[in-house]
mmCIF file of C-alpha atoms in Angstrom:
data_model
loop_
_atom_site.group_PDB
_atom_site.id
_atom_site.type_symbol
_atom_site.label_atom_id
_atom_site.label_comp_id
_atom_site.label_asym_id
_atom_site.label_seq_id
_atom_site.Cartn_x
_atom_site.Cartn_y
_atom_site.Cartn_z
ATOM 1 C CA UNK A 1 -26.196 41.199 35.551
ATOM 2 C CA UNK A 2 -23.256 39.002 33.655
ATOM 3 C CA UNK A 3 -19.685 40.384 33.895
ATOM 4 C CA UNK A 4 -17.840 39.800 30.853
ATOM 5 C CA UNK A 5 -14.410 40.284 30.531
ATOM 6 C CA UNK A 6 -13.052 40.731 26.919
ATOM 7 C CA UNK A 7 -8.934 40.367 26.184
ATOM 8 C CA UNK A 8 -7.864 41.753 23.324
ATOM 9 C CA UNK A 9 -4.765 42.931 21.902
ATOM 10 C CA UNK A 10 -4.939 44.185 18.167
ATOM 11 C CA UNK A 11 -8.337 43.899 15.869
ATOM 12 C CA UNK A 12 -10.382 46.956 16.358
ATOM 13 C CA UNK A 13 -13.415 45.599 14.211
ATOM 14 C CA UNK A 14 -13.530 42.416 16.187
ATOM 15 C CA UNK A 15 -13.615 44.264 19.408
ATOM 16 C CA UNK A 16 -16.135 46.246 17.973
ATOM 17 C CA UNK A 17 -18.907 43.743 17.074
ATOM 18 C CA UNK A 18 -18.106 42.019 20.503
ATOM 19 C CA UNK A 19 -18.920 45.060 22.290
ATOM 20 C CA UNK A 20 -21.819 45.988 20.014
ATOM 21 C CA UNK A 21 -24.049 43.086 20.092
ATOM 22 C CA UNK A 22 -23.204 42.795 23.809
ATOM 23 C CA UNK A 23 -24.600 46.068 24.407
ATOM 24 C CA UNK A 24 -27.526 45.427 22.458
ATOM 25 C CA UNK A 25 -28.601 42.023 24.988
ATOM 26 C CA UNK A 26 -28.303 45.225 27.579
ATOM 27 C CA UNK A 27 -27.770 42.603 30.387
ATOM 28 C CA UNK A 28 -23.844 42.531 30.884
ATOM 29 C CA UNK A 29 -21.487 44.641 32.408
ATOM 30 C CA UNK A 30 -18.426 44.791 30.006
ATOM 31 C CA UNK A 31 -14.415 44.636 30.724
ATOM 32 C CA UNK A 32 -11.654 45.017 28.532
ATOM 33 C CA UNK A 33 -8.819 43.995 29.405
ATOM 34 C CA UNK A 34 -6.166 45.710 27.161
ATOM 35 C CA UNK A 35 -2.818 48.083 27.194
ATOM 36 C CA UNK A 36 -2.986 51.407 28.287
ATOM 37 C CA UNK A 37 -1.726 52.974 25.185
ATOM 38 C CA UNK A 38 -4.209 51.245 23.110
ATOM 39 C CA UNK A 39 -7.209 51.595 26.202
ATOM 40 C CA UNK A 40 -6.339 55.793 25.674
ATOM 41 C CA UNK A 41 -6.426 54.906 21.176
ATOM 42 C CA UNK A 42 -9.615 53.141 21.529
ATOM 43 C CA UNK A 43 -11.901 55.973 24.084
ATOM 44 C CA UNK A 44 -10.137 59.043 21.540
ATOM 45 C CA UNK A 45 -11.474 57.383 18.369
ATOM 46 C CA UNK A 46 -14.609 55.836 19.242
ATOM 47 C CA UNK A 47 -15.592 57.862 22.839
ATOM 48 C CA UNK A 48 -19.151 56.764 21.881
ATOM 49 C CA UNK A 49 -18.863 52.880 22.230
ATOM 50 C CA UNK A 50 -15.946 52.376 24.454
ATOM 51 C CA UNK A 51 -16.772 55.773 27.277
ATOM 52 C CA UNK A 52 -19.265 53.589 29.580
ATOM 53 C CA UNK A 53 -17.024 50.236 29.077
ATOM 54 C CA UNK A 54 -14.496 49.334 31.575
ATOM 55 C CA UNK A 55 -10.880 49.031 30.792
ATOM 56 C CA UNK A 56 -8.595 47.180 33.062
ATOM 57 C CA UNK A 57 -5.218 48.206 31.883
ATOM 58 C CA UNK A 58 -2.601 45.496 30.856
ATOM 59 C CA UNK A 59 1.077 46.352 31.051
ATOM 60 C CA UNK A 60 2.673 46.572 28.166
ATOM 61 C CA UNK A 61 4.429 43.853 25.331
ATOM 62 C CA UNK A 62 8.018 44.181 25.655
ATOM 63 C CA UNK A 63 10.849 42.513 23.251
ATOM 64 C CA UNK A 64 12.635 39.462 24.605
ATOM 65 C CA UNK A 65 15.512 40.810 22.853
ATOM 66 C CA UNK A 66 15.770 44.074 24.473
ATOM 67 C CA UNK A 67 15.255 42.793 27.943
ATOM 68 C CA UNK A 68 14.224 39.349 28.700
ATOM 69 C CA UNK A 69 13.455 39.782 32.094
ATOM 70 C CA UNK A 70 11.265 42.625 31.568
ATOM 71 C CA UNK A 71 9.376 40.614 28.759
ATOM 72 C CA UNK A 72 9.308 37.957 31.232
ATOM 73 C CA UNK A 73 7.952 40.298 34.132
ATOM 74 C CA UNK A 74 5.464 41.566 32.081
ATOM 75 C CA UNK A 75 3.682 38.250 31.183
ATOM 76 C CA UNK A 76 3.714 37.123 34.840
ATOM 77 C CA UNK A 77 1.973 40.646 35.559
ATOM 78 C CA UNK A 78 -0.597 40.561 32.794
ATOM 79 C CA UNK A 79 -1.288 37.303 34.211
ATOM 80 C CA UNK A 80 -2.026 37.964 37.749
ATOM 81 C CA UNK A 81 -3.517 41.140 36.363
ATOM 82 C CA UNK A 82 -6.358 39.198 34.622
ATOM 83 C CA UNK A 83 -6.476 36.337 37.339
ATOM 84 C CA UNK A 84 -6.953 38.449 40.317
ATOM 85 C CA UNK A 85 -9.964 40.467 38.454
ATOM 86 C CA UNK A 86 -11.860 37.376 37.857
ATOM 87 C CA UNK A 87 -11.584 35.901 41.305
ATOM 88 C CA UNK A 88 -12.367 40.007 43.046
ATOM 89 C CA UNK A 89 -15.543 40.434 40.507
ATOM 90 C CA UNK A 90 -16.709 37.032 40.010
ATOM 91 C CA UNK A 91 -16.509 37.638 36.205
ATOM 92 C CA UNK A 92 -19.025 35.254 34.838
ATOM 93 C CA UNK A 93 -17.764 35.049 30.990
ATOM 94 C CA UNK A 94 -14.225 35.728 29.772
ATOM 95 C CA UNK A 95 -13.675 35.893 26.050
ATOM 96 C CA UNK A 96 -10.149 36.156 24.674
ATOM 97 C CA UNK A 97 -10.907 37.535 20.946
ATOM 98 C CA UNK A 98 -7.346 37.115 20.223
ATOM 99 C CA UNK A 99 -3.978 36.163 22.139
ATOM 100 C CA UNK A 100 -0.704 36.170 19.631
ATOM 101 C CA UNK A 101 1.205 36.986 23.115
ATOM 102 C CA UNK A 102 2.831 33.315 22.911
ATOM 103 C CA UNK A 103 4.523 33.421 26.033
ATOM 104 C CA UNK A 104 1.205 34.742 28.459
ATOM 105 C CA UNK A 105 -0.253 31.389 26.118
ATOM 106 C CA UNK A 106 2.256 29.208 27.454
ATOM 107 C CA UNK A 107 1.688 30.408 31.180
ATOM 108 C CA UNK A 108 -1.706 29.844 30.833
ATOM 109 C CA UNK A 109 -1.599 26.321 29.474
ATOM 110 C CA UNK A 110 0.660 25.747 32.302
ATOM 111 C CA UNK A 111 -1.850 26.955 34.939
ATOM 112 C CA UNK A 112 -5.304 28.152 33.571
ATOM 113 C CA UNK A 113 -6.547 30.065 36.294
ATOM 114 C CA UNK A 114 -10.532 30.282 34.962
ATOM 115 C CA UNK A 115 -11.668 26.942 35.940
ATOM 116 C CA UNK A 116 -14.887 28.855 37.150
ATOM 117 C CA UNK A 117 -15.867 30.760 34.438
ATOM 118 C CA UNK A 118 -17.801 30.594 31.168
ATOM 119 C CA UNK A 119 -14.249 30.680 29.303
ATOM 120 C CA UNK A 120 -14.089 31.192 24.880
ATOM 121 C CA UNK A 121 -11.928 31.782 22.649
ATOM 122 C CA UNK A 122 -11.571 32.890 18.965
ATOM 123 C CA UNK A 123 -9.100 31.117 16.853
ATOM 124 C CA UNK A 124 -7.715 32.939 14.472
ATOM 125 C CA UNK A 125 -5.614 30.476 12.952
ATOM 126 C CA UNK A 126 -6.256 26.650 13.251
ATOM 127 C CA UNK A 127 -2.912 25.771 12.385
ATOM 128 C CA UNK A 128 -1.533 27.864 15.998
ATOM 129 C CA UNK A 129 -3.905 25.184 17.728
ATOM 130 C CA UNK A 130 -4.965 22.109 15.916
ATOM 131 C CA UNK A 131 -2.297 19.265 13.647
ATOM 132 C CA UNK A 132 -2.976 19.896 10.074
ATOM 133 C CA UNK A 133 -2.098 17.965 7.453
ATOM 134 C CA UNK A 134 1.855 17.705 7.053
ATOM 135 C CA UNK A 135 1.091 19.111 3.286
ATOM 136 C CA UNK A 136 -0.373 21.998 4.381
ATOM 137 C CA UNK A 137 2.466 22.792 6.449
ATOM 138 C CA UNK A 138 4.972 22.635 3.879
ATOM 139 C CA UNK A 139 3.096 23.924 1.246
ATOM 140 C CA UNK A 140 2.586 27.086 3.630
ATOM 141 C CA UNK A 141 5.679 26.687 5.580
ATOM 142 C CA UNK A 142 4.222 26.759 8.626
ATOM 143 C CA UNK A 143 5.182 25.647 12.052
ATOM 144 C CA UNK A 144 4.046 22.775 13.710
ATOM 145 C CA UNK A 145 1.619 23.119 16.438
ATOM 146 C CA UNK A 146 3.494 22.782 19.997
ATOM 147 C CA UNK A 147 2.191 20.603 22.882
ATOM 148 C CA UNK A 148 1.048 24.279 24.943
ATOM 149 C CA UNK A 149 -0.658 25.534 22.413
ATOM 150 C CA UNK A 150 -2.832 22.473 21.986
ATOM 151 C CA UNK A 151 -3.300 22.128 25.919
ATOM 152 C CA UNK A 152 -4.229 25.991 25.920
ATOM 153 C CA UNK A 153 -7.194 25.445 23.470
ATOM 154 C CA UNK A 154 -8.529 22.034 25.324
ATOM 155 C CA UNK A 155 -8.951 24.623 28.647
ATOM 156 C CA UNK A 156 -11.914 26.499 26.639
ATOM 157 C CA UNK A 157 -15.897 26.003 26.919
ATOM 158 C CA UNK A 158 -16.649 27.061 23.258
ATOM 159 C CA UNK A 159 -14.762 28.046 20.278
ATOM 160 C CA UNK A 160 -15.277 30.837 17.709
ATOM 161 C CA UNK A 161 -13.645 31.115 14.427
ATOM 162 C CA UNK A 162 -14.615 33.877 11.768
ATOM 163 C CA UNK A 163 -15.590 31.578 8.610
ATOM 164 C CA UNK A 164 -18.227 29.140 7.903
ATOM 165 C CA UNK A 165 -15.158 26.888 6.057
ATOM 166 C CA UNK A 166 -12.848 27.157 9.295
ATOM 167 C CA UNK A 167 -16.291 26.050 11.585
ATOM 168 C CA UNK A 168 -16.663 23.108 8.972
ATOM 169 C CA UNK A 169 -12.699 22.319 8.883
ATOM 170 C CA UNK A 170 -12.534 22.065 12.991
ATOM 171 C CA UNK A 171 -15.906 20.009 12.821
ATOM 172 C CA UNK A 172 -14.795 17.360 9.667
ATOM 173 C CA UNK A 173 -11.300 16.897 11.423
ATOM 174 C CA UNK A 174 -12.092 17.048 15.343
ATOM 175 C CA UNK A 175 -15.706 16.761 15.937
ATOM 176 C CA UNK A 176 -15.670 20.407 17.386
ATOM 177 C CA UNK A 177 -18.758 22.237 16.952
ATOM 178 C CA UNK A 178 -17.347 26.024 16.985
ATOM 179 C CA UNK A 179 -19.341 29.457 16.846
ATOM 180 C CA UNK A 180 -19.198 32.192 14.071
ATOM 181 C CA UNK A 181 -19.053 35.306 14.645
ATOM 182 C CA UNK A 182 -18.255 38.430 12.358
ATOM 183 C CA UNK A 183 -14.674 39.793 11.833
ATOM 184 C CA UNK A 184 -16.517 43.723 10.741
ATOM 185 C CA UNK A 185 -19.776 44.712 11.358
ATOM 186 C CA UNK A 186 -22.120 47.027 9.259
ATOM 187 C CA UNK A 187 -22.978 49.964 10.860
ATOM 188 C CA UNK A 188 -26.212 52.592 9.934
ATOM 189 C CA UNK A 189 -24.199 55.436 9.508
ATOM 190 C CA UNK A 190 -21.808 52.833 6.789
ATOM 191 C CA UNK A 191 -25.658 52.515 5.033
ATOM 192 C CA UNK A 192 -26.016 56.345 5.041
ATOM 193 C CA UNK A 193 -22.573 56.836 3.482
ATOM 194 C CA UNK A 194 -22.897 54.333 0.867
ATOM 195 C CA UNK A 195 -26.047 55.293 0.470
ATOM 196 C CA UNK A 196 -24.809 59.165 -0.544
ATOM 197 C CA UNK A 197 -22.297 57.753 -2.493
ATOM 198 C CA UNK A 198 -23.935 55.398 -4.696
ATOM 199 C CA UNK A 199 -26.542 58.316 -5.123
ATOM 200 C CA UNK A 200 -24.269 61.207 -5.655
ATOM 201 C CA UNK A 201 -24.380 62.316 -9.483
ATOM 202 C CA UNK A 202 -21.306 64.779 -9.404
ATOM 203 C CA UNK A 203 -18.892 62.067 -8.764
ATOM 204 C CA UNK A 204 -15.650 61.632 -10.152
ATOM 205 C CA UNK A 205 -16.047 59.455 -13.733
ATOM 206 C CA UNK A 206 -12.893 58.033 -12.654
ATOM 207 C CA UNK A 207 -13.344 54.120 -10.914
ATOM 208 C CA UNK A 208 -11.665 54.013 -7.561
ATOM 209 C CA UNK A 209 -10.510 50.701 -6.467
ATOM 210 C CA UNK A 210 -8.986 50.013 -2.886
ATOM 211 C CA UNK A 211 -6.704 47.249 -1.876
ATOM 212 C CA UNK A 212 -7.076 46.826 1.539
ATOM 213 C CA UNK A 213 -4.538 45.512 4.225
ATOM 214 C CA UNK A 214 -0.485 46.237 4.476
ATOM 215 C CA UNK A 215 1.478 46.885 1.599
ATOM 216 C CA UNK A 216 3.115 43.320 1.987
ATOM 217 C CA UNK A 217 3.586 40.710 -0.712
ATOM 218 C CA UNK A 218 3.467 38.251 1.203
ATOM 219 C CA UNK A 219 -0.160 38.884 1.818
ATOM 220 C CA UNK A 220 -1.314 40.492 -1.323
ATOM 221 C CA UNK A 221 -0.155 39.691 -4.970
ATOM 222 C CA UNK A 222 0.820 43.378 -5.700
ATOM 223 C CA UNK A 223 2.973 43.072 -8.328
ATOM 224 C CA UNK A 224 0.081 41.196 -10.371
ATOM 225 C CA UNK A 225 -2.543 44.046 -9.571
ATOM 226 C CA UNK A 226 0.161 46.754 -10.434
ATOM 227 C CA UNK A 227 0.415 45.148 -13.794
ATOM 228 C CA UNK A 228 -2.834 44.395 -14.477
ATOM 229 C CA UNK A 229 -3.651 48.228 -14.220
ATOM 230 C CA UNK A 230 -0.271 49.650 -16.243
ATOM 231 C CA UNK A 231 -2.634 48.497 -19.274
ATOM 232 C CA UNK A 232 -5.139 51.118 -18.711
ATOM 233 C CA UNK A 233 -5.198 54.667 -19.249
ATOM 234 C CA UNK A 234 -4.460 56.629 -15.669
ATOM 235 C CA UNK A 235 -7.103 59.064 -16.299
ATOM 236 C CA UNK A 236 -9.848 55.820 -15.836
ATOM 237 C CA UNK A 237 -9.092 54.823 -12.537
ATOM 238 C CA UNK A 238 -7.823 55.519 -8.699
ATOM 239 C CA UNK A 239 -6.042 53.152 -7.284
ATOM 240 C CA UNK A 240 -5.398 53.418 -3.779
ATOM 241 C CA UNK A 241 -3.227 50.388 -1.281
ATOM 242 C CA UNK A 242 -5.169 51.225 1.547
ATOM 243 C CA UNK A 243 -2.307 49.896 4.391
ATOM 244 C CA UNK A 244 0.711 50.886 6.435
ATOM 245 C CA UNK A 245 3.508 50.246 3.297
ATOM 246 C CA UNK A 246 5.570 47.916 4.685
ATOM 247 C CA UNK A 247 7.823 47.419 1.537
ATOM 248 C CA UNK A 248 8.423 49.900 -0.269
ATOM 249 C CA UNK A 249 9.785 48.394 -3.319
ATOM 250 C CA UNK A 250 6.566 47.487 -4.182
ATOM 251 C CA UNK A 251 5.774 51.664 -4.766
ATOM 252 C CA UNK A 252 8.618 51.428 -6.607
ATOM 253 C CA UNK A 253 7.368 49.282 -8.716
ATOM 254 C CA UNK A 254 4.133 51.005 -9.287
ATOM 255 C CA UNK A 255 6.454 54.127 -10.739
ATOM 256 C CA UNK A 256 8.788 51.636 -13.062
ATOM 257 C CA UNK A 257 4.789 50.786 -14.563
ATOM 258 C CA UNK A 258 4.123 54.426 -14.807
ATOM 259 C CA UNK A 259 0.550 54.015 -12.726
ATOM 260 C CA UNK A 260 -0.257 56.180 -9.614
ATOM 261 C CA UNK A 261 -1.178 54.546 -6.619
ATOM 262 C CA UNK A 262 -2.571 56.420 -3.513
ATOM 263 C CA UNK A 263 -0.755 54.971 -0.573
ATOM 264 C CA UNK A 264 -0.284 55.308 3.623
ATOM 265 C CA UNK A 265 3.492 55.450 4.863
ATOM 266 C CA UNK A 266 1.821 54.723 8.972
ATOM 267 C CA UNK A 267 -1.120 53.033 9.964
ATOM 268 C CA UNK A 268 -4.604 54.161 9.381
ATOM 269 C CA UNK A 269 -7.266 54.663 11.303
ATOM 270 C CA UNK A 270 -10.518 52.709 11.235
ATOM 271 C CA UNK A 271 -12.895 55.435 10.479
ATOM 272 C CA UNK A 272 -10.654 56.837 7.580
ATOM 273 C CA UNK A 273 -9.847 52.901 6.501
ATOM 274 C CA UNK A 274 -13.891 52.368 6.137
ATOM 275 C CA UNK A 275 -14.533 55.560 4.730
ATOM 276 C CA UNK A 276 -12.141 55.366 2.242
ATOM 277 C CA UNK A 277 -13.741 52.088 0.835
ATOM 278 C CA UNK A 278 -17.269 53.262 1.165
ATOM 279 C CA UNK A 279 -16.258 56.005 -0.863
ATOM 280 C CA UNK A 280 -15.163 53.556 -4.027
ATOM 281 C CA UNK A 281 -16.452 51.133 -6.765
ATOM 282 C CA UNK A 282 -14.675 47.610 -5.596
ATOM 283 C CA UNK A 283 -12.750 46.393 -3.322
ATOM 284 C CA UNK A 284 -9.088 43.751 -4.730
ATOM 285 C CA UNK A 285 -8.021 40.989 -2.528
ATOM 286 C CA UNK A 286 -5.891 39.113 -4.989
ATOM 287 C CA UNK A 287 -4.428 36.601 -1.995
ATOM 288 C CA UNK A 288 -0.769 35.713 -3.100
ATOM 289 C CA UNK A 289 -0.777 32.470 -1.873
ATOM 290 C CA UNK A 290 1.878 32.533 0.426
ATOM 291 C CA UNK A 291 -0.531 32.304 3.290
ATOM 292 C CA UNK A 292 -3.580 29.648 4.277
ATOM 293 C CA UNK A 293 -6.239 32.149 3.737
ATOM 294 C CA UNK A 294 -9.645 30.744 3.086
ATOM 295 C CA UNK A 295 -8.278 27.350 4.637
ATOM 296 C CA UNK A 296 -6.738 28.005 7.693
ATOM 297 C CA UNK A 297 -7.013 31.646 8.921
ATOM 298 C CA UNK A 298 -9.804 33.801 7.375
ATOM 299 C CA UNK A 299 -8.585 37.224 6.054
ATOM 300 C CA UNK A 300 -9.825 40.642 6.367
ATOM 301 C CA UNK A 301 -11.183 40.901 2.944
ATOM 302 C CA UNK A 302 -13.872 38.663 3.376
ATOM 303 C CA UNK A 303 -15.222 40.892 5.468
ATOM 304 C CA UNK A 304 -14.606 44.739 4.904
ATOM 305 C CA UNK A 305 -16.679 44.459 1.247
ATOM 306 C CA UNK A 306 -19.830 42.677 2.553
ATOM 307 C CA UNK A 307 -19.587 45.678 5.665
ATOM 308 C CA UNK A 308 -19.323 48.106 3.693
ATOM 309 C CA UNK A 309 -21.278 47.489 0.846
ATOM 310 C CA UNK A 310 -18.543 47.369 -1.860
ATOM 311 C CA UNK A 311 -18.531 44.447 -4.472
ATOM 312 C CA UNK A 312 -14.703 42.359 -3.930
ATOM 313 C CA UNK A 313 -13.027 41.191 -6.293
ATOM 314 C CA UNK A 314 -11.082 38.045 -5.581
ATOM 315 C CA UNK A 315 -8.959 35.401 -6.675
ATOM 316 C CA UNK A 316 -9.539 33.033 -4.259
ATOM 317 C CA UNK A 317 -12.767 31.290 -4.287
ATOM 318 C CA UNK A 318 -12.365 30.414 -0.639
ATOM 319 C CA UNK A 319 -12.662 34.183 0.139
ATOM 320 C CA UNK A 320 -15.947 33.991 -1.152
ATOM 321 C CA UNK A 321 -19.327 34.093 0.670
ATOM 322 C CA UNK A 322 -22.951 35.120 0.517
ATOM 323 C CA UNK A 323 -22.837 37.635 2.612
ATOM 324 C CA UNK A 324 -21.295 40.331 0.054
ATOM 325 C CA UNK A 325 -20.773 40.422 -3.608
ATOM 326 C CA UNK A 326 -17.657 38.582 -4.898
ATOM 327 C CA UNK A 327 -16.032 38.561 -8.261
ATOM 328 C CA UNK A 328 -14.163 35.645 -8.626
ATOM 329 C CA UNK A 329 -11.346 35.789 -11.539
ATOM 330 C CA UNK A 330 -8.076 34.571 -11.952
ATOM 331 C CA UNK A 331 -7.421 37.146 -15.142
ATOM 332 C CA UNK A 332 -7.462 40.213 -13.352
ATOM 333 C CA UNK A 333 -6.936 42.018 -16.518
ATOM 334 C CA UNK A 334 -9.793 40.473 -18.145
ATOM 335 C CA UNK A 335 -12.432 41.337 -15.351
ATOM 336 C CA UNK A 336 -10.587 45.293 -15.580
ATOM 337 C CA UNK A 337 -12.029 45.252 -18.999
ATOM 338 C CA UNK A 338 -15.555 44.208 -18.128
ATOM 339 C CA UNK A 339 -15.382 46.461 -15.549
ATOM 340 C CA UNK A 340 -14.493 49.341 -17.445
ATOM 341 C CA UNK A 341 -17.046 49.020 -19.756
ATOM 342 C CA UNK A 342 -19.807 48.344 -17.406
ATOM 343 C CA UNK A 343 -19.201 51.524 -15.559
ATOM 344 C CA UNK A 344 -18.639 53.525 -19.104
ATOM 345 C CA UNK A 345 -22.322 52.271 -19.918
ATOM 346 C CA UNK A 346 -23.585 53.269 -16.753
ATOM 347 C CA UNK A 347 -24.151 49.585 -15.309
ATOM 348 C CA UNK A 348 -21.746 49.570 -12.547
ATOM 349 C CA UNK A 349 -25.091 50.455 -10.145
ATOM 350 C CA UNK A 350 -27.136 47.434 -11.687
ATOM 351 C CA UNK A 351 -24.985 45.295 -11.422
ATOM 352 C CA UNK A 352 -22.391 45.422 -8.551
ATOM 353 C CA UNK A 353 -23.475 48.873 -6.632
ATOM 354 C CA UNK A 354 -27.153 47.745 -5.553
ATOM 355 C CA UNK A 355 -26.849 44.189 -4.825
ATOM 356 C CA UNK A 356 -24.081 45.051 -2.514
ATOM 357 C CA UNK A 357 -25.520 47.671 -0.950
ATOM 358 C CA UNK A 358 -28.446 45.609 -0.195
ATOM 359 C CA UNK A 359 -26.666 42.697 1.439
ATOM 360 C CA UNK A 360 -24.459 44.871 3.570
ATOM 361 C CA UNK A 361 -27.835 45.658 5.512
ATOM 362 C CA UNK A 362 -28.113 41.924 6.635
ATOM 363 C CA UNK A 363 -24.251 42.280 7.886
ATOM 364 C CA UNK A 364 -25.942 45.150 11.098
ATOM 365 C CA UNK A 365 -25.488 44.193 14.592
ATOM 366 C CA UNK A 366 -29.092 42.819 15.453
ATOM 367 C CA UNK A 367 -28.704 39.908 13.333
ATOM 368 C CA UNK A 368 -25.815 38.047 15.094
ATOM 369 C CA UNK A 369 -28.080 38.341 18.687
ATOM 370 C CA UNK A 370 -28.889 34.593 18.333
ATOM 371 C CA UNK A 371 -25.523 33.813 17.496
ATOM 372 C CA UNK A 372 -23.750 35.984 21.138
ATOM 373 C CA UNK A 373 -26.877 34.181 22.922
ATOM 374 C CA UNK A 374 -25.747 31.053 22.097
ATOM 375 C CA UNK A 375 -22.130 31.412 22.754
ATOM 376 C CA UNK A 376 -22.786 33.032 26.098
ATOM 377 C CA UNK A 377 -25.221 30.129 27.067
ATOM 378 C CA UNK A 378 -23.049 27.674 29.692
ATOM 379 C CA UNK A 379 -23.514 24.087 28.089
ATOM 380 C CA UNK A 380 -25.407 22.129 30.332
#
């Protein structure tokens, strides 16, 4: 039986469909190596995946600027941590799914320890490992790519990104041929819920739509969506910013535009996150533009309509794939109106509700077994 050892620091869904399809193949033993607060977060909210998997407790990140040598001490631990449970259980895969822990990078760059083993790793963001173009840089203002991070990358086996256009980027500009692998997965009980929902006749006639993600401009063009709706008649829609609100001007905004906006002062949790887009008619991700998304990094909203079966609604054409249904527009207001009126007439299950809810059933676990097959196969 393989022994895989997963590292992961932040991205619940991503842990998820790691752990998911790898207990489908039902030939691995699984680690995760991970910190103790979040090992405790992960068994409390989702006992039924994580109970039989086997943590192996990291310590936790501290602030350089608090205590440098702690910081430092930490690292070093973490790292002989992970080293000496490879080398006592023979682990025969180890997959970091994502490492934004800059200074463990730079000690490992320094003195990989996994010569042995099957090692992968998902990138996130090609920019933190591969030269880009100096435009893209600037136009993003984005740093450089250092000499560690580029010899950390070179120590891996395979790579994975999360987008078919960041797998053709890497293989265009550096002949790498890297793995994709979904950010969300759909699960059956997601079917059964948007299932109920698409079905349920005593709904609200109001349209709920959900912007997903942290209340952040620089993420999310807020102020544009907050306008867009002002136009409309309160009483038509729900609007909810479905993130931890991380400036709060932007609420502020919402009440200078007289429009109410459901919103999250702390973090949410990833059952109430997905239930709370189920339970709506489209998903926003107007991308501000401040960030590389569809180019360089793939972003979250690619991913949560197509898993849960919610048509998106998107600015960015990069954002777009097959896998869900996307509304492209760069007039939001002009696609609210459209929108309005389809669901007034009774269309909104025609045309947006069914066709998503059929695709998200090609989004289940069972359909990316080729792909984890694949990855875990050593090159011969």
């Amino acid at each position: 039986m393989k022994k895989i050892l997963l590292y992961s620091e932040c991205h619940e869904p991503y842990l998820e469909t790691f752990v998911t399809i790898l207990k489908l193949l039902n030939d691995s033993k699984i680690f995760i190596a991970t910190g103790k607060k979040r090992h405790d977060w992960l068994l409390s909210a989702n006992p039924e995946l994580y109970t039989d998997v086997n943590f192996i407790n990291l310590k936790e990140k501290f602030p350089v600027e608090k205590n440098p040598v702690k910081a430092i001490t930490s690292v070093l631990n973490n790292y002989e941590i992970i080293k000496n449970f490879i080398e006592k259980e023979k682990v025969s895969e180890f997959i970091i799914l994502e490492l934004y822990n800059e200074k463990l990078k730079l000690l490992m760059s320094l003195n990989f320890p996994f010569k042995n083993v099957h090692s992968i790793l998902t990138v996130h963001n090609i920019h933190d490992y591969f030269e880009v173009d100096e435009t893209l840089l600037k136009s993003y203002n984005l740093n450089k790519v250092r000499k560690y991070q580029k010899k950390f990358v070179r120590n891996f086996d395979k790579i994975v990104v999360l987008a078919d256009r960041m797998k053709d980027f890497l293989k265009v500009n550096y002949g790498i041929e890297p793995y994709t692998m979904p950010y969300k997965l759909t699960k059956l009980s997601y079917i059964e819920k948007r299932n109920n929902f698409l079905n349920d006749k005593t709904l609200t006639s109001k349209v709920k739509f959900v912007v997903p993600g942290n209340v952040d401009s620089k993420r999310k063009d807020y102020y544009s969506i907050i306008d867009s709706f002002s136009r409309y008649d309160k009483n038509k829609y729900e609007l909810v910013f479905l993130g931890k609100v991380i400036e709060e001007k932007i609420l502020k905004y919402g009440k200078t535009k007289n429009i109410n906006i459901k919103s999250f002062k702390s973090y949410i949790p990833e059952n109430l996150f997905n239930d709370e887009i189920i339970n709506s008619h489209f998903v926003i991700g107007f991308s501000s533009g401040l960030s590389p998304y569809g180019i360089l990094k793939a972003s979250g909203i690619e991913f949560d309509g197509p898993a849960l079966g919610v048509p998106t609604i998107v600015n960015n054409e990069n954002l777009m794939s097959e896998k869900g249904v996307f509304l492209f527009t760069e007039n939001l207001q002009a696609t609210l109106d459209q929108l309005f009126c389809d669901f007034e007439n009774n269309e909104y299950l025609e045309k947006y509700g069914k066709s998503a809810f059929e695709k998200m059933k090609n989004n289940t676990a069972d359909k990316y077994l080729k792909n984890i097959k694949s990855l875990l196969e050593a090159d011969k």
